[in-house]
Coordinates of C-alpha atoms and ligand atoms in Angstrom, one line a residue:
M699 CA -14.9 -19.6 11.8
E700 CA -16.8 -22.7 10.6
E701 CA -17.0 -23.1 6.8
D702 CA -20.7 -23.4 7.1
L703 CA -21.1 -20.0 8.7
I704 CA -18.9 -18.4 6.0
A705 CA -21.0 -20.0 3.3
K706 CA -24.2 -18.8 4.9
K707 CA -22.8 -15.2 5.2
A708 CA -21.8 -15.4 1.5
E709 CA -25.2 -16.5 0.5
L710 CA -26.8 -13.7 2.5
L711 CA -24.5 -11.1 1.0
I712 CA -25.4 -12.3 -2.5
G713 CA -29.1 -12.8 -2.0
G714 CA -32.0 -10.3 -1.8
D715 CA -34.0 -8.8 1.0
V716 CA -35.2 -10.4 4.2
L717 CA -39.0 -10.7 4.4
L718 CA -40.3 -9.7 7.8
P719 CA -43.4 -11.3 9.4
E720 CA -46.6 -9.3 8.9
G721 CA -46.8 -6.5 11.5
Y722 CA -43.3 -7.3 12.9
R723 CA -41.9 -4.4 14.8
M724 CA -38.1 -4.0 14.6
P725 CA -36.5 -3.9 18.0
F726 CA -34.3 -1.0 16.9
R727 CA -34.4 2.1 14.8
I728 CA -34.2 1.1 11.1
S729 CA -31.1 2.1 9.2
R730 CA -31.5 4.0 6.0
S731 CA -28.0 4.6 4.6
T732 CA -26.9 7.3 2.2
A733 CA -23.7 5.5 1.2
G734 CA -22.5 1.9 0.7
P735 CA -24.2 -1.0 -1.0
G736 CA -27.5 -0.5 0.8
A737 CA -27.8 3.2 0.1
G738 CA -31.4 4.3 0.0
K739 CA -32.8 1.1 1.4
R740 CA -34.4 0.2 4.7
S741 CA -32.1 -2.2 6.2
A742 CA -31.2 -4.0 9.4
V743 CA -28.1 -5.8 10.7
F744 CA -28.5 -9.6 11.4
S745 CA -25.9 -11.4 13.5
F746 CA -25.3 -15.1 14.0
G747 CA -22.1 -16.7 15.5
N748 CA -19.7 -13.8 15.2
V749 CA -21.0 -12.9 11.8
R750 CA -22.9 -9.7 10.9
V751 CA -24.7 -9.0 7.7
K752 CA -26.7 -5.9 6.8
K753 CA -29.7 -6.8 4.7
G754 CA -32.5 -4.9 3.0
I755 CA -35.8 -5.6 4.8
S756 CA -39.3 -5.7 3.4
Y757 CA -42.9 -6.6 4.4
D758 CA -43.7 -7.7 0.8
S759 CA -41.1 -10.0 -0.5
G760 CA -37.6 -11.4 0.0
D761 CA -35.2 -14.2 -0.7
F762 CA -34.9 -14.9 3.1
E763 CA -37.7 -15.0 5.6
L764 CA -37.5 -13.9 9.2
I765 CA -39.3 -16.2 11.6
D766 CA -40.2 -14.9 15.1
D767 CA -41.0 -17.7 17.4
N768 CA -42.0 -15.9 20.6
G769 CA -39.0 -13.6 20.4
S770 CA -36.6 -16.4 19.1
L771 CA -35.5 -15.3 15.7
S772 CA -34.4 -17.5 12.8
L773 CA -34.1 -17.2 9.0
R774 CA -35.6 -19.5 6.4
R775 CA -34.8 -19.8 2.7
N776 CA -37.2 -21.4 0.2
G777 CA -39.3 -22.6 3.1
K778 CA -36.4 -24.4 4.7
E779 CA -34.5 -23.5 7.8
F780 CA -31.4 -21.5 6.8
I781 CA -30.0 -20.1 10.1
D782 CA -31.6 -21.4 13.3
A783 CA -30.7 -18.5 15.6
V784 CA -30.2 -14.9 14.5
E785 CA -30.3 -11.6 16.4
I786 CA -31.0 -8.1 15.1
M787 CA -28.2 -5.7 16.1
P788 CA -28.6 -2.0 16.7
V789 CA -26.7 0.4 14.5
V790 CA -25.2 3.6 15.9
F791 CA -25.2 5.5 12.7
H792 CA -25.1 3.3 9.5
S793 CA -23.0 0.6 11.3
P794 CA -23.1 -1.4 14.5
E795 CA -21.0 0.1 17.2
Q796 CA -19.7 2.8 14.8
A797 CA -20.9 6.3 14.1
F798 CA -20.4 6.5 10.3
F799 CA -21.6 9.7 8.7
N800 CA -21.8 10.6 5.0
L801 CA -21.2 14.4 5.1
D802 CA -22.7 15.0 1.7
Q803 CA -24.6 12.6 -0.5
R804 CA -24.3 14.9 -3.5
C805 CA -21.3 14.4 -5.9
I806 CA -20.0 16.1 -9.0
Y807 CA -18.7 12.7 -10.3
N808 CA -20.7 10.0 -11.8
C809 CA -19.3 6.7 -10.9
R810 CA -21.6 4.2 -12.5
F811 CA -22.1 1.9 -9.5
C812 CA -22.6 4.7 -7.0
T813 CA -26.2 5.5 -6.0
S814 CA -25.6 8.1 -3.2
P815 CA -26.0 11.1 -5.5
L816 CA -29.2 9.6 -7.0
L817 CA -31.0 9.3 -3.7
K818 CA -34.1 11.4 -3.2
G819 CA -34.0 14.0 -0.5
D820 CA -30.8 15.2 1.1
V821 CA -30.7 13.9 4.7
T822 CA -27.0 14.9 4.9
R823 CA -27.7 18.6 4.4
S824 CA -28.3 19.3 8.1
L825 CA -25.1 17.6 9.2
T826 CA -23.0 20.4 10.7
D827 CA -19.9 19.6 12.8
E828 CA -21.7 20.5 15.9
K829 CA -24.7 18.3 15.0
I830 CA -22.4 15.3 14.4
V831 CA -20.6 15.8 17.7
E832 CA -24.0 16.0 19.5
M833 CA -25.3 12.9 17.7
I834 CA -22.2 10.9 18.7
R835 CA -22.5 12.2 22.3
D836 CA -26.2 11.2 22.5
S837 CA -25.6 7.8 21.1
M838 CA -22.9 7.1 23.6
K839 CA -25.4 7.5 26.4
E840 CA -27.5 4.7 24.9
Q841 CA -25.1 2.2 23.4
K842 CA -21.5 1.2 22.8
V843 CA -19.7 3.4 20.2
I844 CA -16.2 2.2 19.5
S845 CA -15.3 4.5 16.6
V846 CA -16.3 7.3 14.2
A847 CA -16.0 7.3 10.4
L848 CA -16.7 10.0 7.8
T849 CA -17.2 9.7 4.1
S850 CA -18.5 12.3 1.6
G851 CA -19.4 12.9 -2.0
V852 CA -17.4 15.5 -3.8
I853 CA -19.1 18.9 -3.9
V854 CA -17.4 21.7 -5.9
S855 CA -13.9 20.1 -5.7
A856 CA -11.9 17.6 -3.8
E857 CA -10.1 20.4 -2.0
E858 CA -13.3 22.0 -0.7
T859 CA -14.7 18.6 0.4
V860 CA -11.6 17.7 2.2
K861 CA -11.7 21.1 4.0
R862 CA -15.1 20.2 5.3
M863 CA -14.0 16.8 6.4
V864 CA -10.9 18.2 8.1
S865 CA -13.2 20.6 10.1
C866 CA -15.4 17.7 11.1
V867 CA -12.5 15.5 12.1
R868 CA -11.1 18.3 14.2
A869 CA -14.4 18.8 16.0
V870 CA -14.9 15.1 16.7
R871 CA -11.2 14.8 17.9
K872 CA -11.6 17.8 20.2
E873 CA -14.7 16.3 21.9
F874 CA -13.5 12.7 21.9
P875 CA -9.7 12.7 22.2
D876 CA -9.3 8.9 22.2
I877 CA -11.9 7.6 19.8
P878 CA -10.5 6.1 16.5
I879 CA -11.5 8.1 13.5
G880 CA -11.6 6.8 9.9
V881 CA -11.9 8.9 6.8
E882 CA -13.0 8.0 3.3
P883 CA -12.5 11.0 1.1
Y884 CA -11.7 11.5 -2.5
V885 CA -8.3 13.3 -2.5
D886 CA -6.2 14.7 -5.2
S887 CA -3.1 16.1 -3.4
V888 CA -0.8 14.9 -0.7
D889 CA -1.5 18.1 1.4
Q890 CA -5.1 17.0 1.8
I891 CA -3.9 13.7 3.2
I892 CA -1.6 15.5 5.6
A893 CA -4.4 17.9 6.7
L894 CA -6.7 14.9 7.5
K895 CA -4.0 13.3 9.6
H896 CA -3.1 16.5 11.4
A897 CA -6.8 17.1 12.2
G898 CA -6.9 13.8 14.1
A899 CA -7.8 11.0 11.6
D900 CA -6.3 7.6 12.3
E901 CA -7.3 5.5 9.3
M902 CA -7.6 6.3 5.7
K903 CA -9.7 4.8 2.8
I904 CA -9.3 5.9 -0.8
N905 CA -11.1 3.7 -3.2
L906 CA -9.3 2.2 -6.3
E907 CA -12.6 0.4 -7.1
T908 CA -11.2 -2.2 -9.5
P909 CA -7.8 -3.9 -10.2
R910 CA -7.9 -2.9 -13.9
E911 CA -7.4 0.6 -15.2
D912 CA -9.5 -0.1 -18.3
I913 CA -12.5 -1.1 -16.2
F914 CA -11.9 1.9 -13.9
K915 CA -12.0 4.3 -16.9
N916 CA -15.5 2.9 -17.8
V917 CA -17.0 2.9 -14.3
C918 CA -15.4 6.0 -12.9
P919 CA -14.9 8.0 -16.1
E920 CA -14.1 11.3 -14.4
L921 CA -11.6 10.0 -11.8
N922 CA -7.9 9.2 -12.3
Y923 CA -6.6 5.7 -11.6
S924 CA -2.9 6.4 -11.3
L925 CA -3.5 9.5 -9.1
T926 CA -5.6 7.3 -6.8
L927 CA -2.8 4.8 -6.5
E928 CA -0.3 7.6 -5.8
M929 CA -2.6 9.0 -3.1
L930 CA -2.8 5.5 -1.5
K931 CA 1.0 5.3 -1.5
D932 CA 1.3 8.7 0.1
S933 CA -1.3 7.8 2.6
V934 CA 0.7 4.8 3.8
K935 CA 3.7 7.1 4.4
I936 CA 1.5 9.5 6.4
F937 CA -0.9 7.1 8.2
G938 CA 1.3 4.1 8.5
R939 CA 1.2 0.4 7.2
G940 CA -2.0 -1.3 8.0
K941 CA -3.9 2.0 8.5
V942 CA -4.8 2.6 4.9
T943 CA -7.3 0.7 2.9
T944 CA -9.0 0.7 -0.5
N945 CA -12.1 -0.9 -1.9
L946 CA -11.9 -3.3 -4.9
I947 CA -15.2 -4.2 -6.4
F948 CA -15.4 -7.7 -8.0
G949 CA -17.8 -9.2 -10.5
I950 CA -17.4 -6.5 -13.1
G951 CA -15.2 -8.2 -15.7
E952 CA -11.9 -8.7 -13.8
S953 CA -10.3 -12.1 -13.3
D954 CA -9.0 -13.7 -10.1
D955 CA -5.5 -13.1 -11.4
D956 CA -6.2 -9.4 -11.9
L957 CA -7.3 -9.3 -8.2
Y958 CA -4.4 -11.3 -7.1
N959 CA -1.9 -9.0 -8.8
C960 CA -3.5 -5.8 -7.7
M961 CA -4.0 -6.9 -4.1
S962 CA -0.3 -8.1 -4.0
M963 CA 0.8 -4.7 -5.4
L964 CA -1.2 -2.8 -2.8
A965 CA -0.1 -5.0 0.1
S966 CA 3.6 -4.6 -1.0
F967 CA 3.5 -0.9 0.0
G968 CA 1.4 -1.5 3.2
C969 CA -2.2 -0.8 2.0
V970 CA -4.8 -3.4 3.0
P971 CA -7.3 -4.0 0.2
G972 CA -10.9 -4.7 0.9
L973 CA -13.0 -6.8 -1.5
R974 CA -16.6 -6.1 -2.3
G975 CA -18.9 -8.0 -4.6
I976 CA -20.8 -5.7 -7.0
R977 CA -24.4 -5.0 -5.9
L978 CA -26.8 -4.0 -8.6
N979 CA -30.2 -2.4 -8.1
D980 CA -32.7 -0.4 -10.0
M981 CA -30.6 2.8 -9.8
N982 CA -27.3 1.4 -11.1
R983 CA -28.0 -1.8 -13.1
E984 CA -28.5 -0.2 -16.5
S985 CA -25.7 2.2 -16.2
M986 CA -23.2 -0.6 -15.1
M987 CA -24.4 -3.1 -17.7
S988 CA -23.8 -0.5 -20.4
V989 CA -20.1 -0.2 -19.6
C990 CA -18.8 -3.5 -18.2
T991 CA -19.4 -7.2 -18.1
I992 CA -21.4 -8.2 -15.0
D993 CA -20.3 -11.6 -13.8
H994 CA -22.7 -14.0 -12.1
M995 CA -22.0 -13.6 -8.4
D996 CA -21.4 -17.0 -6.8
K997 CA -20.5 -17.8 -3.3
E998 CA -17.7 -20.1 -4.2
R999 CA -15.8 -17.2 -5.9
M1000 CA -16.6 -14.9 -3.0
I1001 CA -15.1 -17.4 -0.5
R1002 CA -12.2 -18.2 -2.8
L1003 CA -11.3 -14.5 -3.2
A1004 CA -11.5 -13.9 0.6
H1005 CA -9.0 -16.7 1.2
M1006 CA -6.8 -15.3 -1.5
Q1007 CA -7.0 -11.8 0.2
K1008 CA -6.1 -13.3 3.6
K1009 CA -3.1 -15.2 2.1
I1010 CA -1.7 -12.1 0.4
L1011 CA -2.1 -10.1 3.6
E1012 CA -0.3 -12.8 5.7
E1013 CA 2.5 -12.8 3.2
H1014 CA 3.0 -9.1 3.7
D1015 CA 2.5 -9.2 7.4
L1016 CA -0.7 -7.2 7.2
T1017 CA -4.2 -7.8 8.8
T1018 CA -7.6 -6.2 8.8
L1019 CA -7.4 -6.3 12.6
T1020 CA -5.3 -3.0 12.6
F1021 CA -8.5 -1.2 11.6
R1022 CA -11.1 0.0 14.2
T1023 CA -13.2 2.0 11.7
M1024 CA -15.1 1.7 8.4
C1025 CA -15.9 -1.6 6.6
F1026 CA -13.3 -3.9 8.1
E1027 CA -14.4 -3.1 11.6
C1028 CA -18.1 -3.2 10.6
G1029 CA -18.0 -6.4 8.6
C1030 CA -21.6 -6.1 7.4
C1031 CA -21.2 -6.2 3.6
D1032 CA -18.2 -8.5 2.9
L1033 CA -16.3 -11.6 4.0
V1034 CA -13.6 -10.1 6.1
P1035 CA -10.3 -12.0 6.5
F1036 CA -9.1 -12.4 10.1
R1037 CA -12.6 -11.6 11.3
D1038 CA -14.9 -14.0 9.4
L1039 CA -12.2 -16.4 8.2
Ligands
LIG2302 S1 -16.6 10.0 -6.2 FE1 -17.8 8.4 -7.3 S2 -18.1 6.8 -5.7 FE2 -17.5 8.6 -4.6 S3 -19.5 9.6 -4.1 FE3 -18.8 10.5 -6.1 S4 -19.8 9.3 -7.6 FE4 -19.9 8.1 -5.7
LIG2303 S1 -19.4 -2.8 5.7 FE1 -19.0 -0.7 5.2 S2 -20.6 -0.2 3.6 FE2 -21.3 -2.0 4.7 S3 -22.6 -1.2 6.4 FE3 -20.5 -1.5 7.2 S4 -19.5 0.5 7.0 FE4 -21.3 0.5 5.6

């Protein structure tokens, strides 16, 4: 993809909301996520070229401005043309072409960057297995649904939460025998990984969050870094090379070398690391700033790291293209090697 489009995507990822024209009616249902960087915000997916970006939207203010010229959409920044042609994409649930559910936004842990448990109201409470299957079935009547993904906060214990996820995977797999299913649980035993695989999950994501254990101890004080790594290694044995991923947040005090070393270590055993720039908002800013160094997010670093990530994956004969679910397939919140660059 052209360098210019990559740079524009990076700028959008780092910048603030998109200001909508007064009275503008969105062509599709507005997404309000309960997980991920945009949790709690009204957002929409904008596409240009083959790039997708999920952005917060507002009628009051924004770093970018949506222009509607008789149905032809473009984006401006600081009064100047930024992207001359954009489209607004429908989301299935949370993600374009993907039914991605957060089974429970509550969580007994207190990761400093995570806003899911802090959101008001619990829209996840009514999500039974039957309801999820019905929602997927109904969406398929209206639009393309290529995959299903499930995440969840931890309620009571990892064991109990995985049981709930296993039950949901089983229900989805029974109804849709061929659809790719991705899961993003917090696990603390190999049996839980096996149970998710046996239930019908195809892809696994367990988040290591940062390349440095000292940073991890500050931002996820109740979780265990070495256990998470162990769970990732076990997952590769059970799900296969190129079917397991992990999120690494950058911009929280780590160096490029830290990321290089950690991504190389993960790739050496077949795990495909994903990189995500830290996003701060009113719910997590104070808490994060009290425990780690927040680096200025610049697009040059974001692009440099994405190229580094791609090189490491190539050296280990891995790619993001083996994933049909979750963030690599969605591509809305990061620069994704082999897809964006
Ligand atoms: S384990 Fe941490 S990141 Fe995951 S939902 Fe709970 S608080 Fe959020
Ligand atoms: S990239 Fe991941 S976190 Fe972002 S919208 Fe897509 S699925 Fe959600």
